[in-house]
Amino acid sequence: MNSLPIPAMEAPLRLPETLFHPHPLAVALCCALGTAWTPGVQAQAQAQADIPLAPVEVSDQATADANGLLPLNKTVGTASRLGLTARETPASVHIVDRAAIEARGAQDTQEILRSIPGVTAYSPPGNIGISYRGFGTGSVSQLFNGINLQYSIAARPVDSWIYDRVEAVGGASGFLYGAGGVGGTLNYITKLAQRDSFTEGQLRLGSYGLKEASVGLNRRLGDATDSQGTTHYLRLDLNHRDAGSWVGGTQSRSTQLATSLLSDLGGGLTHTLAYEAQHERVDRPYWGTPLLNPLRGQARIDEATLGKNYNSADGLYAQRVQWLRSITEWRASDRLKLSNTFYAYDALRDYRNVETYRFTPDNTAVVRSAALLQRHDQRMVGDRIEGSYLGELAGRRSEWAFGLDVSVNRQTRFPNSLSGTVSTVNPYDFTTENFYNIPGMAPGFRPDRDNKVTTTALYLENRTALTPALHLLTALRHERIEVDLTNRRDVTPALPASYSRSYSPTTGRVGLVWDATPEANLYAQFSTAADPPSGMLMGASFADAINNTGLTTGRQVEAGSKLSFWQGKGTAALAVYRITRRNISTQDPQDSTRTVLVGQQSSRGVELSMGLAPTPRWSIQGNWSHVDARYDNYQQGGVSLAGKRPTNTPASVLNLWTSYRITPALEVNAGLRRVGGIYADAANTLSWPAYTLLDLGLSYRIDPRMTVVARLRNATDRVYAASLTSTMAYLGAPRTADISLRVAF
């Protein structure tokens, strides 16, 4: 056995015959809402002058600028409902737009997150993980077009083609989109129809049998404005991916569709109908590589187990996701804008896996355990009414945003699990069973419980100019969250027939932005958030609901600056912060079988982002973050873990990208990522050291419509752990290469 020291979850998945089949009720509701909204408002709006349409520019490729100056003057809708730019917002906000996604070759949403300061992400099939400002998945809000699904697994990596951009807000931000967001908020924003006509496509081939095809088109319907004074634009984006893996037996296939219809109805009234569908199937998914004993100190793996897959021979992860949105906007006047968004979500996820592996004490065999047959059936319906108004307050310019958000989120789980040993195998030469040959595992699903979360929220946001250079920003959000659990199995004292609990958090923000010079500003902010102590409410058990009498609260103090310098060739953003998360679940020192809400976790840190354009051909962009995250009051196994760092939380993350255009047609680029060490356990007894990844790229423009791009990822073939558990490392991919052909016209 060669030891490699590391330096310093049968019933087959029941998917519909037609892949993209929207729920009939959702379609009916959406159309009814759009129809009901339109006539009454349109009648009032006819007297209004039509709003001139801003020109839309479409780029056929990522240019060097994508890795250059920071987009400080772009609107960041996730950070404020007021339509503020990154520069105008008193918070650390970041945009990874389409140009940056393409320039850095981000293949899915998880790779996009690598561009955000301090964010790390990992994606074992049933354990989606995020670390942001020292806080993990349950304390980071992940939104889809501003909608919080309240369930971490809903944030599975999705191929990046259908996404326009990802926006991020660091730290406590529950006042924007509701419960969650103590560590930050991430918003994945899908491409929508534009007032233009274009076509684009991409073919990609790569290591381990990667084959991917993508197409996008945007069209104006009709040659001219019709007799009703309406104009329509249709957009369709479609992507299909088929790939093997560096891990034996793993094969994945995914398809994504995003389509939308934008209708300009006259009088400042517009309507967008958007539909998205995602289908993913992973055969024999990879869950991790076992760690060598002793399981303390620096983690080690056996190099001979690299690429070994200890899952069942027919292991499976699969998901089918559908989205429907109806967005109506009315510009009533130059000062008043109203909008309504109706949304419906339907998702089905299946797991059939043996998920945990560990070496025997003498490192001669691997013990396979934790067989799980699971189905998650989640549906969500909601509506958001919001508006913005430009007015005056005490003679000062004052901007207002307000809204009402209502949603009903339901999920049924169908688990069948075996916690004990499935088998013990030779680490290097082995075969594994078909899943339904495991004793106790048989085709079919039996429901466990239903989770229903009903949320009603009111919010108000304001920006007032105290002086021409000094602005005060305030926000307030009040929610009522009702959690209803229904037992679908045997009733016991610990598992009653049903249980309900409600929470009423109020969160807010107070911030100041001072434009010290035309090129630089200073800001300060105090903000709050709240989230469930046990994590996502959609996955809460009866014990979680009964024991968690209140929500976890988060408070953040942040100060920073955003500036341009070097005669416009440089931009930078700096933020320093402190976050305290109170009322977290910790073991009762007097009774190890109970938890009490007295725990506390904190983090303090600094984030620096910079973009440079030294010459028209050369651009550089990077960010660095450092966070001191620790438990202030936390009990586990009767032992205090005060002062310990949370699991899978690196102290520092560095990202650097550079692009250089050698000729008008030829461009080279590189990306460097340095991630600090992480701990596998809250006691900090088992760790994985820091690692550095290098990506290289070369693009050649054949003609104005066609570009070839070649990429080498993890060029140094570094072995690294994206996440760590007490017995396994979820390793990142080794060196891979791909080549793509892009067309745009």
XYZ file of N, CA and C in Angstrom, residues 18 75 79 195 202 213 221 247 294 388 436 468 505 511 514 525 569-570 601 604 638 667-668 679 722 737:
78
model
N -42.467 12.678 -21.388
C -42.009 13.924 -21.988
C -41.217 14.688 -20.952
N -25.901 47.445 -12.002
C -26.962 47.262 -11.028
C -26.908 45.850 -10.460
N -28.710 42.846 -4.051
C -28.243 43.605 -2.895
C -29.222 44.661 -2.434
N -34.650 42.561 -26.041
C -35.213 43.284 -27.181
C -34.183 43.328 -28.303
N -22.605 26.494 -28.930
C -21.312 26.010 -28.473
C -21.269 24.490 -28.530
N -23.384 20.094 -26.030
C -23.892 20.947 -27.095
C -24.864 21.952 -26.505
N -40.790 38.561 -32.575
C -41.872 37.885 -33.264
C -42.671 38.898 -34.056
N -13.548 9.083 -11.834
C -13.906 8.028 -10.894
C -14.573 6.893 -11.660
N -4.174 6.554 11.157
C -5.106 7.074 12.160
C -5.797 8.337 11.686
N -41.634 50.451 -6.574
C -40.605 51.427 -6.247
C -41.131 52.820 -6.563
N -30.399 -3.337 -4.940
C -31.533 -4.079 -4.381
C -31.170 -5.487 -3.921
N -25.639 65.893 -1.087
C -25.362 65.345 -2.420
C -24.381 64.188 -2.407
N -39.762 36.471 12.463
C -38.552 37.286 12.531
C -38.728 38.640 11.858
N -27.452 51.707 6.697
C -26.155 51.909 6.080
C -25.961 53.331 5.605
N -20.767 57.371 1.635
C -20.212 58.717 1.459
C -19.311 58.732 0.236
N -22.233 49.730 7.471
C -23.535 49.091 7.501
C -23.692 48.222 8.739
N -7.812 52.954 -14.982
C -7.277 51.641 -15.321
C -7.371 50.643 -14.168
N -7.773 51.112 -12.985
C -7.873 50.230 -11.834
C -9.152 50.460 -11.054
N -21.731 31.443 17.384
C -20.641 31.346 16.424
C -20.378 32.737 15.876
N -14.981 37.116 11.831
C -14.528 38.453 11.459
C -13.512 38.307 10.341
N -20.310 16.442 25.370
C -19.948 16.911 26.700
C -18.698 17.752 26.759
N -5.895 35.023 -27.922
C -5.865 35.452 -26.525
C -5.476 34.290 -25.636
N -4.625 34.542 -24.641
C -4.268 33.555 -23.636
C -4.783 34.050 -22.288
N -10.910 21.755 8.287
C -11.052 20.702 9.289
C -12.242 19.812 8.961
N -12.135 18.851 -1.863
C -13.104 19.932 -1.899
C -13.883 20.008 -0.596
N -8.767 18.387 -19.778
C -8.680 19.310 -20.896
C -9.980 19.281 -21.681
